[in-house]
Short mmCIF file of C-alpha atoms and ligand atoms in Angstrom, two decimals:
data_model
loop_
_atom_site.label_atom_id
_atom_site.label_comp_id
_atom_site.label_asym_id
_atom_site.label_seq_id
_atom_site.Cartn_x
_atom_site.Cartn_y
_atom_site.Cartn_z
CA MET Y 1 13.68 19.65 12.45
CA SER Y 2 15.15 16.36 11.39
CA VAL Y 3 13.05 14.62 8.74
CA ALA Y 4 13.09 11.52 10.94
CA GLY Y 5 11.06 13.44 13.53
CA ARG Y 6 7.77 12.83 11.74
CA VAL Y 7 7.67 10.47 8.82
CA VAL Y 8 4.46 9.66 6.94
CA LEU Y 9 4.58 6.61 4.67
CA LEU Y 10 1.87 6.05 2.03
CA VAL Y 11 1.46 2.41 1.00
CA GLY Y 12 -0.62 -0.36 -0.51
CA GLY Y 13 0.21 -3.92 0.49
CA VAL Y 14 3.29 -6.06 0.07
CA GLY Y 15 5.95 -3.64 -1.24
CA GLY Y 16 4.99 -0.82 1.09
CA ALA Y 17 4.63 -3.15 4.05
CA LYS Y 18 8.25 -4.23 3.72
CA LEU Y 19 9.46 -0.63 3.89
CA ALA Y 20 7.05 0.04 6.77
CA CYS Y 21 8.66 -2.85 8.60
CA GLY Y 22 12.15 -1.38 8.06
CA LEU Y 23 11.13 2.11 9.16
CA ALA Y 24 9.30 0.74 12.21
CA ARG Y 25 12.52 -0.92 13.38
CA ILE Y 26 14.32 2.45 13.34
CA LEU Y 27 11.73 5.06 14.26
CA PRO Y 28 9.82 5.27 17.54
CA PRO Y 29 6.00 5.07 17.33
CA GLU Y 30 5.49 8.83 17.52
CA ALA Y 31 7.84 9.41 14.58
CA LEU Y 32 6.15 7.16 11.99
CA THR Y 33 2.59 7.00 10.66
CA ILE Y 34 1.60 4.62 7.88
CA VAL Y 35 -1.29 5.72 5.66
CA VAL Y 36 -2.82 2.75 3.87
CA ASN Y 37 -4.85 2.36 0.67
CA THR Y 38 -8.44 1.18 1.15
CA ALA Y 39 -9.54 1.06 -2.50
CA ASP Y 40 -9.02 -2.75 -2.57
CA ASP Y 41 -11.57 -3.13 0.24
CA PHE Y 42 -14.83 -4.92 -0.40
CA ARG Y 43 -17.63 -6.76 1.30
CA HIS Y 44 -17.43 -10.54 0.90
CA LEU Y 45 -19.41 -13.28 2.65
CA GLY Y 46 -20.84 -10.52 4.82
CA LEU Y 47 -17.35 -9.51 5.95
CA HIS Y 48 -15.48 -6.25 5.52
CA VAL Y 49 -12.22 -7.16 3.77
CA SER Y 50 -9.33 -4.64 3.90
CA PRO Y 51 -6.47 -6.39 2.10
CA ASP Y 52 -3.82 -3.69 2.28
CA LEU Y 53 -4.49 -2.80 5.92
CA ASP Y 54 -4.20 -6.49 6.77
CA THR Y 55 -0.98 -6.98 4.80
CA VAL Y 56 0.67 -4.05 6.57
CA MET Y 57 -0.77 -5.05 9.95
CA TYR Y 58 0.27 -8.70 9.67
CA THR Y 59 3.71 -7.67 8.41
CA LEU Y 60 4.32 -5.34 11.35
CA ALA Y 61 3.02 -7.99 13.76
CA ASP Y 62 5.36 -10.55 12.15
CA LEU Y 63 2.41 -12.74 11.23
CA ALA Y 64 2.41 -12.23 7.45
CA ASN Y 65 2.64 -15.02 4.93
CA PRO Y 66 5.55 -14.03 2.65
CA GLU Y 67 4.63 -16.57 -0.04
CA THR Y 68 1.11 -15.33 -0.71
CA GLY Y 69 1.48 -11.66 0.24
CA TRP Y 70 -1.85 -11.93 2.08
CA GLY Y 71 -3.14 -13.79 5.11
CA VAL Y 72 -1.42 -15.23 8.15
CA ALA Y 73 1.64 -17.49 7.91
CA GLY Y 74 0.84 -21.14 8.58
CA ASP Y 75 -2.92 -20.55 8.49
CA SER Y 76 -5.27 -23.44 7.75
CA PHE Y 77 -8.28 -23.33 5.42
CA ARG Y 78 -10.80 -25.66 7.05
CA ALA Y 79 -13.58 -23.08 6.87
CA MET Y 80 -12.93 -22.67 3.13
CA GLU Y 81 -13.05 -26.47 2.66
CA MET Y 82 -16.38 -26.62 4.43
CA LEU Y 83 -17.61 -23.70 2.33
CA ALA Y 84 -16.51 -25.53 -0.84
CA GLY Y 85 -18.55 -28.51 0.36
CA TYR Y 86 -21.58 -26.22 0.37
CA ASP Y 87 -20.68 -25.03 -3.15
CA GLY Y 88 -20.19 -21.62 -1.56
CA PRO Y 89 -17.93 -18.97 -3.10
CA THR Y 90 -14.27 -19.84 -2.54
CA TRP Y 91 -12.60 -17.77 -5.26
CA PHE Y 92 -11.50 -15.33 -2.56
CA ARG Y 93 -9.86 -17.30 0.21
CA LEU Y 94 -9.71 -16.41 3.87
CA GLY Y 95 -7.74 -18.61 6.27
CA ASP Y 96 -9.17 -19.81 9.57
CA VAL Y 97 -7.07 -17.45 11.71
CA ASP Y 98 -7.47 -14.61 9.22
CA LEU Y 99 -11.24 -15.07 9.48
CA ALA Y 100 -11.07 -13.95 13.11
CA THR Y 101 -9.64 -10.58 12.02
CA HIS Y 102 -12.48 -10.22 9.53
CA LEU Y 103 -15.14 -11.20 12.04
CA ALA Y 104 -13.82 -8.71 14.61
CA ARG Y 105 -13.47 -5.92 12.08
CA THR Y 106 -16.94 -6.42 10.68
CA ALA Y 107 -18.58 -6.72 14.10
CA TRP Y 108 -16.92 -3.52 15.33
CA LEU Y 109 -17.84 -1.64 12.15
CA ASP Y 110 -21.43 -2.82 12.56
CA GLU Y 111 -21.36 -1.49 16.15
CA GLY Y 112 -20.57 1.91 14.69
CA LEU Y 113 -16.81 2.19 15.06
CA THR Y 114 -14.95 3.76 12.13
CA LEU Y 115 -12.40 1.81 10.10
CA THR Y 116 -9.72 4.02 11.71
CA GLN Y 117 -10.92 3.03 15.19
CA VAL Y 118 -11.20 -0.64 14.25
CA THR Y 119 -7.69 -0.62 12.78
CA ALA Y 120 -6.29 0.97 15.95
CA ARG Y 121 -8.00 -1.67 18.07
CA LEU Y 122 -6.72 -4.58 15.96
CA CYS Y 123 -3.20 -3.14 15.92
CA GLU Y 124 -3.20 -2.62 19.67
CA ARG Y 125 -4.22 -6.24 20.30
CA LEU Y 126 -1.50 -7.41 17.90
CA GLY Y 127 1.14 -5.42 19.78
CA ILE Y 128 1.79 -2.96 16.93
CA ARG Y 129 3.03 0.29 18.40
CA HIS Y 130 3.17 2.42 15.24
CA THR Y 131 0.02 4.02 13.89
CA LEU Y 132 -1.72 2.61 10.81
CA LEU Y 133 -4.36 4.86 9.30
CA PRO Y 134 -6.76 4.01 6.48
CA VAL Y 135 -6.65 6.98 4.12
CA THR Y 136 -10.40 7.46 4.61
CA ASP Y 137 -13.26 5.91 6.61
CA ASP Y 138 -15.57 6.39 3.63
CA PRO Y 139 -16.18 3.91 0.80
CA LEU Y 140 -13.46 3.92 -1.88
CA ALA Y 141 -13.22 1.31 -4.62
CA THR Y 142 -10.91 0.81 -7.59
CA ARG Y 143 -12.71 -0.06 -10.85
CA LEU Y 144 -10.90 -1.11 -13.98
CA ASP Y 145 -12.05 -0.55 -17.54
CA THR Y 146 -10.66 -3.62 -19.35
CA ASP Y 147 -10.95 -5.58 -22.57
CA GLU Y 148 -13.41 -7.78 -20.64
CA GLY Y 149 -15.51 -4.79 -19.61
CA GLU Y 150 -15.55 -2.92 -16.32
CA LEU Y 151 -14.29 -5.05 -13.43
CA THR Y 152 -14.23 -4.50 -9.69
CA PHE Y 153 -10.76 -4.64 -8.18
CA GLN Y 154 -11.01 -8.10 -6.60
CA VAL Y 155 -12.53 -9.66 -9.72
CA TYR Y 156 -9.67 -8.21 -11.79
CA PHE Y 157 -6.95 -9.10 -9.31
CA VAL Y 158 -7.99 -12.36 -7.69
CA ALA Y 159 -10.66 -13.97 -9.87
CA ARG Y 160 -9.04 -12.99 -13.20
CA GLY Y 161 -5.42 -13.01 -11.97
CA TRP Y 162 -4.79 -9.51 -13.42
CA GLN Y 163 -4.84 -10.91 -16.95
CA PRO Y 164 -7.41 -8.55 -18.53
CA VAL Y 165 -5.87 -5.64 -20.45
CA VAL Y 166 -6.59 -2.40 -18.61
CA ARG Y 167 -7.58 0.74 -20.51
CA ALA Y 168 -8.41 3.05 -17.61
CA VAL Y 169 -8.71 3.02 -13.84
CA ARG Y 170 -11.02 4.99 -11.61
CA TYR Y 171 -11.54 5.26 -7.87
CA VAL Y 172 -15.25 5.14 -7.12
CA GLY Y 173 -16.21 7.25 -4.12
CA ALA Y 174 -12.98 9.25 -4.07
CA ASP Y 175 -14.72 12.56 -4.82
CA GLN Y 176 -17.06 12.19 -1.84
CA ALA Y 177 -14.54 10.61 0.53
CA HIS Y 178 -13.34 12.58 3.52
CA ILE Y 179 -9.67 12.42 4.35
CA GLY Y 180 -9.20 10.66 7.69
CA ALA Y 181 -8.81 13.21 10.50
CA GLY Y 182 -5.53 11.68 11.59
CA VAL Y 183 -4.32 11.53 7.99
CA ALA Y 184 -4.91 15.26 7.47
CA ARG Y 185 -3.01 16.12 10.64
CA VAL Y 186 0.02 13.89 10.03
CA LEU Y 187 0.38 15.14 6.44
CA GLU Y 188 0.35 18.73 7.70
CA GLU Y 189 2.92 18.01 10.41
CA ALA Y 190 5.16 15.63 8.45
CA GLY Y 191 8.90 16.28 8.22
CA LEU Y 192 9.14 13.70 5.43
CA ILE Y 193 6.49 12.12 3.22
CA VAL Y 194 7.34 8.82 1.56
CA LEU Y 195 5.46 7.21 -1.33
CA GLY Y 196 6.30 3.55 -0.67
CA PRO Y 197 7.46 1.03 -3.28
CA SER Y 198 3.84 0.20 -3.99
CA ASN Y 199 1.85 -0.09 -7.19
CA PRO Y 200 1.51 3.56 -8.33
CA VAL Y 201 -1.87 3.05 -10.02
CA LEU Y 202 -3.54 0.55 -7.70
CA SER Y 203 -2.07 1.52 -4.32
CA ILE Y 204 -0.76 5.10 -4.25
CA ASP Y 205 -3.07 6.87 -6.73
CA PRO Y 206 -6.27 5.96 -4.83
CA ILE Y 207 -4.72 7.46 -1.68
CA LEU Y 208 -3.83 10.61 -3.64
CA ALA Y 209 -7.36 10.70 -5.10
CA VAL Y 210 -8.93 11.38 -1.72
CA PRO Y 211 -9.55 15.14 -1.62
CA GLY Y 212 -7.04 16.90 0.59
CA VAL Y 213 -4.23 14.35 0.43
CA ARG Y 214 -2.43 15.73 -2.62
CA GLU Y 215 -3.09 19.31 -1.52
CA ARG Y 216 -1.56 18.71 1.91
CA ILE Y 217 1.54 17.05 0.45
CA ILE Y 218 2.06 20.06 -1.82
CA ALA Y 219 1.32 22.60 0.92
CA ASN Y 220 3.84 20.93 3.25
CA SER Y 221 7.35 22.15 2.45
CA ALA Y 222 8.83 18.88 3.72
CA PRO Y 223 10.38 16.61 1.09
CA CYS Y 224 8.18 14.01 -0.59
CA VAL Y 225 10.18 11.07 -1.86
CA ALA Y 226 9.22 7.85 -3.63
CA ILE Y 227 10.85 4.44 -3.72
CA SER Y 228 10.52 2.89 -7.17
CA PRO Y 229 8.55 -0.37 -7.22
CA ILE Y 230 9.93 -0.95 -10.72
CA ILE Y 231 13.39 -2.51 -10.99
CA GLY Y 232 14.94 -3.12 -14.41
CA GLY Y 233 11.61 -2.69 -16.20
CA ARG Y 234 9.86 -5.27 -14.01
CA ALA Y 235 7.73 -5.28 -10.88
CA VAL Y 236 9.15 -7.29 -8.01
CA ARG Y 237 5.72 -8.97 -7.87
CA GLY Y 238 2.21 -8.20 -9.04
CA PRO Y 239 0.80 -6.29 -11.98
CA ALA Y 240 2.56 -2.90 -11.67
CA ALA Y 241 4.71 -3.25 -14.81
CA LYS Y 242 1.96 -4.83 -16.94
CA LEU Y 243 -0.56 -2.23 -15.86
CA MET Y 244 1.79 0.72 -16.37
CA ALA Y 245 2.57 -0.47 -19.90
CA GLU Y 246 -1.12 -0.93 -20.69
CA LEU Y 247 -1.81 2.62 -19.52
CA GLY Y 248 0.97 3.99 -21.72
CA MET Y 249 3.35 4.81 -18.88
CA ASP Y 250 7.12 4.41 -19.12
CA VAL Y 251 7.84 1.27 -17.07
CA SER Y 252 10.88 2.59 -15.23
CA PRO Y 253 11.76 4.76 -12.21
CA ALA Y 254 11.75 7.73 -14.63
CA GLY Y 255 8.14 6.85 -15.51
CA ILE Y 256 7.32 6.63 -11.80
CA ALA Y 257 8.90 10.05 -11.19
CA ARG Y 258 6.99 11.57 -14.11
CA HIS Y 259 3.77 9.97 -12.91
CA TYR Y 260 4.01 11.59 -9.45
CA GLY Y 261 5.07 14.84 -11.11
CA ASP Y 262 5.19 17.95 -8.97
CA LEU Y 263 4.43 16.03 -5.77
CA LEU Y 264 7.90 14.61 -5.76
CA SER Y 265 11.18 16.08 -4.49
CA GLY Y 266 13.17 12.89 -4.86
CA ILE Y 267 13.12 9.22 -5.79
CA ILE Y 268 15.17 6.22 -4.77
CA LEU Y 269 15.71 3.95 -7.74
CA ASP Y 270 17.36 0.58 -7.81
CA GLU Y 271 21.09 0.34 -8.49
CA GLU Y 272 20.18 -1.71 -11.56
CA ASP Y 273 18.58 1.46 -13.01
CA ARG Y 274 21.46 3.75 -12.03
CA ALA Y 275 21.81 4.97 -15.65
CA LEU Y 276 18.43 6.74 -15.36
CA ALA Y 277 19.43 8.93 -12.40
CA ASP Y 278 20.80 11.83 -14.46
CA ALA Y 279 17.71 12.04 -16.66
CA ILE Y 280 15.50 12.15 -13.55
CA GLU Y 281 17.63 14.85 -11.93
CA ALA Y 282 17.45 16.85 -15.16
CA VAL Y 283 13.70 17.32 -14.63
CA GLY Y 284 14.25 18.60 -11.10
CA VAL Y 285 13.70 15.44 -9.04
CA ARG Y 286 16.61 14.32 -6.88
CA ALA Y 287 17.58 10.73 -7.63
CA PHE Y 288 19.46 8.25 -5.48
CA ALA Y 289 20.43 4.83 -6.83
CA ARG Y 290 20.97 1.96 -4.39
CA ARG Y 291 19.70 -1.55 -3.74
CA THR Y 292 15.92 -1.38 -3.26
CA LEU Y 293 15.09 -5.09 -3.32
CA MET Y 294 13.98 -6.14 0.17
CA LEU Y 295 14.38 -9.86 0.61
CA THR Y 296 15.57 -9.98 4.22
CA ASP Y 297 14.84 -7.96 7.35
CA LYS Y 298 18.32 -6.49 7.00
CA ASP Y 299 17.44 -5.26 3.48
CA LYS Y 300 14.34 -3.54 4.89
CA VAL Y 301 16.20 -1.78 7.70
CA ASN Y 302 19.11 -0.80 5.42
CA LEU Y 303 16.78 0.74 2.83
CA ALA Y 304 14.81 2.55 5.53
CA GLN Y 305 18.01 3.93 7.07
CA ALA Y 306 19.40 4.99 3.68
CA LEU Y 307 16.10 6.70 2.90
CA LEU Y 308 16.13 8.70 6.15
CA THR Y 309 19.77 9.73 5.76
CA TRP Y 310 19.38 10.71 2.10
CA ALA Y 311 16.11 12.58 2.67
CA GLU Y 312 17.85 14.92 5.14
CA GLY Y 313 19.63 16.40 2.15
CA VAL Y 314 16.61 16.62 -0.16
CA ALA Y 315 14.99 20.03 -0.24
CA THR Y 316 11.84 20.91 -2.12
P1 GDP N 401 -0.12 -4.93 -3.10
O1 GDP N 401 -1.27 -4.14 -2.61
O2 GDP N 401 0.18 -6.14 -2.27
O3 GDP N 401 -0.09 -5.13 -4.58
O4 GDP N 401 1.09 -4.05 -2.68
P2 GDP N 401 1.89 -2.81 -3.11
O5 GDP N 401 1.24 -1.99 -4.15
O6 GDP N 401 2.40 -2.13 -1.87
O7 GDP N 401 3.12 -3.59 -3.63
C1 GDP N 401 3.28 -4.10 -4.90
C2 GDP N 401 4.49 -3.44 -5.49
O8 GDP N 401 5.59 -3.57 -4.60
C3 GDP N 401 4.92 -4.08 -6.78
O9 GDP N 401 4.85 -3.10 -7.78
C4 GDP N 401 6.36 -4.53 -6.53
O10 GDP N 401 7.22 -4.28 -7.63
C5 GDP N 401 6.77 -3.71 -5.36
N1 GDP N 401 7.73 -4.38 -4.50
C6 GDP N 401 7.53 -5.53 -3.81
N2 GDP N 401 8.65 -5.86 -3.13
C7 GDP N 401 9.57 -4.89 -3.40
C8 GDP N 401 10.93 -4.68 -2.99
O11 GDP N 401 11.51 -5.47 -2.24
N3 GDP N 401 11.56 -3.56 -3.48
C9 GDP N 401 10.95 -2.69 -4.33
N4 GDP N 401 11.62 -1.62 -4.77
N5 GDP N 401 9.66 -2.86 -4.72
C10 GDP N 401 8.99 -3.95 -4.27
CA1 CA N 402 -3.39 -4.05 -2.57
#
């Protein structure tokens, strides 16, 4: 079977969403499932916030705000201004249009729907034809042990602007979390599994921490390939490089390959890092150097197409 028959893409927010967008332009809905991190989720102002699901959803619906990486393009913040007038908490901002997504999600969850069902309903109304699956419907939350003490994810990321120095990361609830039913099935049936160009520690690792995810990737003989989020020793945006360095990881595609270890059959690294390809291949991971920076829609589609073509030749 062609790898493009059933592709499963694991992602966090911005970086992964761009690749999801490229793949969704090429593959029909039945050939692509996007499994999304939920360890950034939290309850705020009584609302269930799912930042990575929303980033991927808004990106696929062509509603995303490229400047912020979250929220809806052109959104207004009148509700936040009113809230500020009440001296309410405004450190985590939600736009007026974005609030509707949060109200609907929270109401449907309170009615007893699962996060998977709620996500499907939101996607359907937004005209998204490909399937987005939260990795689990159970609570999962990243906690960071930092030089300022233990911080919840959103306090670290938004309130403290990822400035605290991180010593360790854990995923609260992962041990008890059940892999989403759809997630288990698509990982078993996948012809290609892709670890998106997402933050390895904050976006991909919490997905892999849900019992059954890692095991199914290993049990499936299909190739598992990563796209490096690190280009020339830097993250395209966000804390990936800083965090990797603080955790003692090698901040390069080679470090990414080593981090994913025996899960990985191949990695696409940026052309800027071409010199590292041989060293990666020497440890048994196929390496392919090309442009990985996705600035335009054309970049996204070209990378997605190159990934599918290259992966055909990658065996485990
Ligand atoms: P977050 O949840 O929004 O932080 O999203 P992700 O974890 O999916 O994405 C953040 C990562 O995406 C960062 O480590 C970036 O370096 C990476 N990234 C963003 N845009 C690109 C891109 O165009 N190409 C590559 N290779 N990586 C990217
Ligand atoms: Ca995220």
